[in-house]
Amino acid sequence: MNITVTLLAQVIAFIALIWFVNKVLWGPLSKLMEERQKRIADGLAAAEKGKKEQELAEKKALQAISEAKQQAAEIIAQAQKRGNEIVEEAKETARAEAERIVAAANAEIEQEVNRAKEHLRKEVAELALAGASKVLKREIDAKAHKDLLNDLAAQI
Amino acid sequence: MASSSGGGTVEYIQHHLTNLCVGDCDPVTHKAAGFWALHLDTLFFSVLLGAVIVLVSWRLGRNLQADTPSGFQNFVESILEFVGNQVKDTFPGHNPLIAPLALTIFLWVWLMNFMDLIPVDLLPLLGSFIGIDYLKVVPTTDLSTTMALSLTVFALIVYYNIKVKGAKGYLKMFLFHPFGKYLVPVNIVMTAIEELAKPLSLGLRLFGNMFAGELVFLLIALLGGAATIGAALFFIVPLQVLLDLGWLIFHVLIITLQAFIFMVLTIVYLGMAHVSDH
């Protein structure tokens, strides 16, 4: 084999081709593929992150729901307790009111009785006075014996 | 086509294996005789195939799809990924030159080898119509091409050896490499042989495989030429077609394998040059 100008020309062609391949094929395409790889990796990582966040949010939501349920139960229990209290209070008030009314009625009755008694006493006194005056006729002066008669009436 | 005589056969084969030489050539054998011998066919086809690579890449590069590659871009991307993985697996460290170099070798050598699969008589016949007497269409059956590639790689090997190990380190490798400091003369001979064997084996392996493949194609082509009369034609022509097809299919593997081997060995040799602690 001779070292000829063909060999040199081929060396130059080879070097030029390496340069061209790097420029138009390897360079842009490998850059593109690398970027795509990175994008895909990023996307997968983001998806993974999103999934984790969703799981976390679900857990949080469950926790919030259970807390809310507990609170609701507490509130209901409190409300029931308060309701019972209100009922008890109402009962108490009603009883007191009833007692008061009964007491008032009793007092009125007593007053009425007293008044009736007084009335009766007066009438008895008058009747006694009228009877006595009829019996005694003029012997008894109504004016002179008024105190006596009143005394009598009070004793009846 | 060859005549049935033995001399014709030899002539036919020799004719096919002679380059279109201009300049400093032997007027009888048409072999290169001095430095200024230019193999026009080798240059033409190799530069043409190089231009094909550049043009196709350029056209592909104009409408690259970033996220939805399809068809041809997928195909090219898979080749790129294949070469990139080879580099990643066998090359230590990082050098931005290695991958484009390996890709260039793989594509260019494969395409040049592929010229072997074009029927052996087709292009020389077409050439003869426009007055070209000799045409060897496979650039890799020309030692000028294969040695140009391997010597370029060798230059890179030496360059990176000196760059990574330093001139002193490279020299030390020659002095002390296989057997230590007590056998310096032996070491020099051994390392020199080892280093020189790299470009020689690279270039000669590719040349030998392609040359032999071309020769087998020529011999198969001779079958039909030998059968010029009567009944033999009915037997020999189908046989030729069958043999040609078989060798063609086998040769597709060979050209791919040779391109791959050239690429991988280049990566490995340059990788060895990059390892500073030998």
XYZ file of C-alpha atoms in Angstrom:
434
model
C 0.000 0.000 0.000
C 1.258 3.434 -0.883
C 0.659 6.574 1.019
C -1.155 8.498 -1.646
C -3.090 11.704 -1.945
C -6.216 9.539 -1.829
C -5.401 8.568 1.735
C -4.914 12.192 2.733
C -8.109 13.209 0.983
C -9.991 10.491 2.835
C -8.537 11.645 6.144
C -9.716 15.180 5.411
C -13.123 13.904 4.287
C -13.392 11.852 7.479
C -12.555 14.794 9.724
C -14.971 17.035 7.827
C -17.687 14.431 8.145
C -17.116 14.087 11.904
C -17.506 17.849 12.165
C -20.673 17.830 10.066
C -22.209 14.874 11.901
C -21.553 16.591 15.211
C -23.014 19.834 13.865
C -26.177 18.632 12.163
C -26.932 15.216 13.638
C -25.398 14.341 16.986
C -25.446 17.815 18.487
C -29.055 18.872 17.951
C -30.586 15.420 18.227
C -28.786 14.310 21.386
C -29.615 17.670 22.969
C -33.241 17.168 22.001
C -33.280 13.642 23.416
C -31.606 14.732 26.625
C -34.111 17.528 27.094
C -36.970 15.138 26.405
C -35.560 12.663 28.912
C -35.333 15.412 31.478
C -38.864 16.565 30.737
C -40.214 13.052 31.094
C -38.334 12.557 34.342
C -39.637 15.883 35.631
C -43.166 14.970 34.595
C -42.966 11.634 36.360
C -41.567 13.274 39.469
C -44.350 15.864 39.380
C -46.944 13.125 38.980
C -45.450 11.259 41.913
C -45.477 14.445 43.963
C -49.062 15.152 42.987
C -50.084 11.658 43.984
C -48.431 12.045 47.369
C -50.086 15.401 47.867
C -53.420 13.929 46.976
C -52.929 11.118 49.472
C -51.997 13.672 52.095
C -55.049 15.772 51.268
C -57.270 12.700 51.468
C -55.845 11.861 54.856
C -56.406 15.442 55.984
C -59.947 15.385 54.688
C -60.677 12.145 56.526
C -59.257 13.622 59.692
C -61.338 16.783 59.271
C -64.453 14.699 58.685
C -63.879 12.625 61.810
C -63.195 15.783 63.819
C -66.363 17.358 62.483
C -68.330 14.224 63.362
C -66.963 14.289 66.874
C -67.798 17.958 67.225
C -71.278 17.371 65.893
C -71.793 14.579 68.402
C -70.606 16.849 71.192
C -72.886 19.628 70.058
C -75.840 17.252 69.862
C -75.094 15.943 73.348
C -74.842 19.471 74.669
C -78.074 20.443 72.970
C -79.836 17.436 74.452
C -78.514 18.294 77.870
C -79.599 21.887 77.472
C -83.014 20.776 76.264
C -83.426 18.587 79.304
C -82.405 21.488 81.457
C -84.925 23.754 79.771
C -87.665 21.163 80.253
C -86.720 20.794 83.902
C -86.687 24.559 84.334
C -90.075 24.842 82.680
C -91.431 22.142 84.937
C -90.030 23.914 87.960
C -91.466 27.240 86.850
C -94.826 25.645 86.173
C -94.858 24.034 89.576
C -93.951 27.300 91.242
C -96.559 29.122 89.276
C -99.144 26.545 90.166
C -98.235 26.829 93.809
C -98.408 30.579 93.615
C -101.802 30.437 91.933
C -103.048 27.955 94.490
C -101.753 30.126 97.297
C -103.413 33.211 95.800
C -106.652 31.328 95.409
C -106.443 30.118 98.978
C -105.830 33.640 100.212
C -108.749 34.967 98.243
C -110.967 32.238 99.522
C -109.944 33.060 103.058
C -110.567 36.740 102.455
C -113.921 35.925 100.995
C -114.755 33.744 103.962
C -113.677 36.465 106.340
C -115.719 39.003 104.491
C -118.733 36.695 104.561
C -118.165 36.123 108.265
C -118.019 39.845 108.878
C -121.117 40.381 106.851
C -122.895 37.610 108.673
C -121.805 39.017 112.005
C -123.131 42.430 111.104
C -126.394 40.957 109.969
C -126.683 38.854 113.081
C -126.025 41.942 115.178
C -128.646 43.841 113.320
C -131.066 40.959 113.549
C -130.344 40.615 117.258
C -130.758 44.311 117.702
C -134.014 44.290 115.789
C -135.223 41.265 117.762
C -134.202 42.764 121.063
C -135.748 46.112 120.234
C -138.918 44.361 119.320
C -138.815 42.441 122.584
C -137.932 45.348 124.757
C -139.815 47.933 122.767
C -138.945 51.261 123.999
C -137.123 50.116 127.037
C -133.909 50.045 125.256
C -132.566 53.117 123.668
C -130.738 52.242 120.573
C -128.363 55.028 121.027
C -127.676 54.373 124.681
C -127.051 50.706 124.290
C -125.148 50.852 121.075
C -121.862 49.855 122.621
C -123.453 46.977 124.372
C -125.110 45.786 121.194
C -121.917 46.069 119.171
C -120.152 44.088 121.840
C -122.811 41.497 121.571
C -122.571 41.379 117.809
C -118.790 40.909 118.024
C -119.226 37.972 120.344
C -121.570 36.126 117.986
C -19.072 -9.890 -18.811
C -16.300 -12.385 -18.720
C -15.608 -14.914 -21.379
C -15.488 -18.559 -20.421
C -11.724 -18.803 -20.606
C -9.632 -18.796 -17.456
C -7.661 -15.744 -18.485
C -10.927 -13.905 -18.993
C -12.051 -14.767 -15.499
C -8.925 -13.408 -13.902
C -9.149 -10.351 -16.071
C -12.778 -9.839 -15.113
C -11.999 -9.999 -11.411
C -8.926 -7.834 -11.691
C -10.820 -5.325 -13.745
C -13.459 -5.067 -11.072
C -10.914 -4.663 -8.327
C -9.043 -1.854 -10.016
C -9.668 1.686 -8.954
C -10.239 4.567 -11.298
C -6.800 6.019 -10.820
C -5.670 9.387 -12.071
C -2.355 11.106 -11.668
C 0.673 9.123 -10.625
C -0.538 5.696 -11.772
C 0.998 2.687 -13.436
C -0.202 2.855 -17.059
C -0.484 -0.936 -17.381
C -1.933 -2.144 -14.073
C -3.654 1.130 -13.180
C -2.308 0.816 -9.654
C -1.115 3.819 -7.740
C 2.582 4.267 -8.433
C 3.467 7.337 -6.415
C 2.146 9.828 -3.949
C 0.055 11.787 -6.444
C -2.264 8.936 -7.319
C -5.884 9.795 -6.855
C -8.546 7.076 -6.669
C -11.420 9.082 -8.075
C -14.077 6.374 -7.580
C -13.192 5.860 -3.920
C -13.236 9.576 -3.276
C -16.411 10.151 -5.255
C -18.462 7.463 -3.539
C -17.199 8.101 -0.031
C -17.763 11.839 -0.296
C -21.150 11.202 -1.910
C -22.187 8.945 0.976
C -20.842 11.467 3.474
C -22.929 14.118 1.747
C -25.954 11.827 1.961
C -25.466 11.587 5.721
C -25.130 15.347 6.060
C -28.074 16.148 3.801
C -30.406 13.636 5.417
C -29.385 14.841 8.880
C -29.869 18.435 7.820
C -33.321 17.754 6.422
C -34.229 15.820 9.551
C -32.875 18.614 11.721
C -35.145 21.163 10.081
C -38.325 19.642 11.457
C -37.398 17.872 14.631
C -40.330 16.909 16.814
C -39.391 17.481 20.432
C -42.037 15.359 22.097
C -43.682 13.281 19.406
C -40.940 11.889 17.197
C -42.239 9.751 14.392
C -41.001 7.509 11.635
C -37.563 8.420 10.434
C -36.690 10.534 13.457
C -37.460 7.561 15.684
C -35.183 5.395 13.595
C -32.317 7.891 13.724
C -32.871 8.436 17.442
C -32.608 4.713 18.066
C -29.286 4.609 16.177
C -28.080 7.574 18.195
C -29.154 5.953 21.425
C -27.442 2.712 20.420
C -24.160 4.487 19.686
C -24.529 6.657 22.783
C -25.011 3.584 24.950
C -21.934 1.940 23.456
C -19.921 5.042 24.300
C -21.397 5.243 27.786
C -20.694 1.579 28.490
C -17.127 1.368 27.212
C -15.715 4.856 27.468
C -14.473 6.030 30.860
C -15.105 9.645 31.735
C -16.527 12.205 29.363
C -15.275 13.486 26.029
C -17.724 15.279 23.723
C -15.767 14.183 20.651
C -16.140 10.434 21.151
C -19.856 10.010 20.494
C -19.989 12.024 17.232
C -16.819 10.250 16.119
C -18.311 6.833 16.833
C -21.576 7.791 15.146
C -19.741 9.075 12.080
C -17.711 5.884 11.833
C -20.750 3.674 12.216
C -22.921 5.509 9.669
C -20.232 6.220 7.109
C -18.578 2.813 7.205
C -21.963 1.126 7.063
C -23.019 3.159 4.039
C -19.702 2.587 2.283
C -19.959 -1.124 3.023
C -23.517 -1.049 1.762
C -22.222 -0.221 -1.725
C -21.119 -3.870 -1.721
C -24.760 -4.946 -1.952
C -25.340 -3.144 -5.237
C -24.984 -5.689 -8.053
C -21.280 -5.855 -8.872
C -21.652 -5.185 -12.577
C -24.317 -2.504 -12.455
C -22.357 0.646 -11.702
C -19.210 -0.330 -13.695
C -21.492 -1.052 -16.664
C -23.208 2.324 -16.338
C -19.780 3.882 -15.966
C -18.530 2.274 -19.125
C -21.310 4.016 -21.047
C -19.909 7.412 -20.108
C -16.334 6.405 -20.755
C -15.207 5.318 -17.291
C -13.143 2.168 -17.781
C -12.436 1.245 -14.189
C -14.829 1.635 -11.298
C -14.564 0.136 -7.818
C -17.749 1.220 -6.128
C -17.075 0.095 -2.562
C -14.809 2.686 -0.908
C -14.013 0.322 1.966
C -12.416 -2.179 -0.430
C -9.771 0.482 -0.966
C -7.006 0.470 1.639
C -6.783 4.225 1.271
C -10.182 4.585 2.880
C -9.859 2.075 5.689
C -6.353 3.175 6.578
C -7.404 6.826 6.428
C -10.042 6.062 9.039
C -7.781 3.948 11.232
C -4.848 6.380 11.006
C -7.109 9.259 12.000
C -8.224 7.210 14.977
C -4.576 6.372 15.689
C -3.679 10.060 15.633
C -6.442 10.666 18.159
C -5.165 7.782 20.293
C -1.676 9.274 20.397
C -3.059 12.778 21.000
C -5.215 11.733 23.934
C -2.496 9.488 25.354
C -0.181 12.485 25.514
C -2.940 14.826 26.669
C -4.130 12.595 29.509
C -0.919 10.881 30.574
C 1.456 13.665 29.606
C 4.424 13.143 27.265
C 6.354 11.628 30.170
C 3.571 9.269 31.103
C 3.180 8.145 27.512
C 6.899 7.479 27.314
C 6.779 5.596 30.602
C 4.057 3.412 29.173
C 6.453 2.388 26.402
C 9.324 1.810 28.817
C 7.660 -0.008 31.690
C 4.304 -1.190 30.466
C 3.932 -4.962 30.320
C 6.856 -6.316 32.366
C 8.039 -3.593 34.710
C 11.366 -1.793 34.878
C 13.724 -4.746 34.482
C 12.801 -5.567 30.902
C 12.788 -2.106 29.322
C 13.922 -3.142 25.809
C 11.303 -5.880 25.668
C 8.715 -3.435 26.949
C 9.480 -0.938 24.195
C 9.088 -3.585 21.502
C 5.933 -5.035 23.028
C 4.188 -1.699 23.561
C 5.195 -0.421 20.143
C 3.745 -3.543 18.537
C 0.633 -3.256 20.645
C 0.098 0.378 19.712
C 0.869 -0.081 16.018
C -1.369 -3.134 15.853
C -4.353 -0.960 16.751
C -4.597 1.078 13.534
C -3.332 -1.789 11.397
C -5.872 -4.269 12.693
C -8.665 -1.691 12.447
C -7.926 -0.785 8.847
C -6.959 -4.209 7.584
C -9.901 -6.003 9.208
C -12.425 -3.773 7.493
C -10.542 -3.857 4.191
C -10.117 -7.642 4.288
C -13.751 -8.350 5.067
C -15.080 -6.024 2.424
C -12.551 -7.115 -0.190
C -13.341 -10.771 0.398
C -17.065 -10.093 0.313
C -16.733 -8.258 -2.976
C -14.640 -11.121 -4.342
C -17.311 -13.659 -3.472
C -19.910 -11.507 -5.206
C -17.659 -11.411 -8.269
C -17.224 -15.196 -8.232
C -20.985 -15.677 -7.969
C -21.451 -13.227 -10.823
C -18.985 -15.286 -12.864
C -21.284 -18.320 -12.693
C -23.805 -16.834 -15.078
C -21.062 -15.602 -17.322
C -19.563 -19.083 -17.506
C -22.815 -20.624 -18.655
C -23.165 -19.434 -22.186
C -24.766 -22.402 -23.777
C -28.045 -24.251 -23.777
C -29.278 -26.442 -20.962
C -26.675 -25.375 -18.428
C -28.297 -21.993 -18.398
C -31.465 -23.411 -16.842
C -29.458 -24.837 -13.994
C -26.760 -22.293 -13.452
C -28.721 -19.070 -13.632
C -31.166 -20.062 -10.830
C -28.170 -21.293 -8.857
C -26.463 -17.960 -9.313
C -29.563 -16.093 -8.196
C -29.885 -18.345 -5.150
C -26.211 -18.004 -4.185
C -26.288 -14.280 -4.744
C -29.354 -13.902 -2.552
C -27.820 -16.047 0.191
C -24.544 -14.151 0.194
C -26.455 -10.870 0.046
C -28.417 -11.691 3.176
C -25.299 -12.881 4.939
C -23.396 -9.823 3.792
C -25.953 -7.452 5.268
C -24.921 -8.887 8.627
C -21.229 -8.618 7.779
C -21.316 -4.972 6.736
C -23.255 -4.047 9.884
C -20.934 -6.099 12.042
C -17.810 -4.589 10.494
C -19.123 -1.049 10.931
C -20.027 -1.899 14.524
C -16.632 -3.481 15.255
C -14.787 -0.500 13.829
C -16.874 1.814 15.977
C -16.560 -0.193 19.189
C -12.810 -0.716 18.820
C -12.366 3.007 18.209
C -14.234 3.733 21.429
C -12.256 1.103 23.324
C -8.863 2.292 22.038
C -9.664 5.909 22.813
C -10.970 4.820 26.205
C -7.657 3.095 26.903
C -5.871 6.297 25.880
C -7.952 8.195 28.448
C -7.027 5.951 31.363
C -4.102 7.684 32.977
C -3.064 4.886 35.317
C -2.003 2.149 32.953
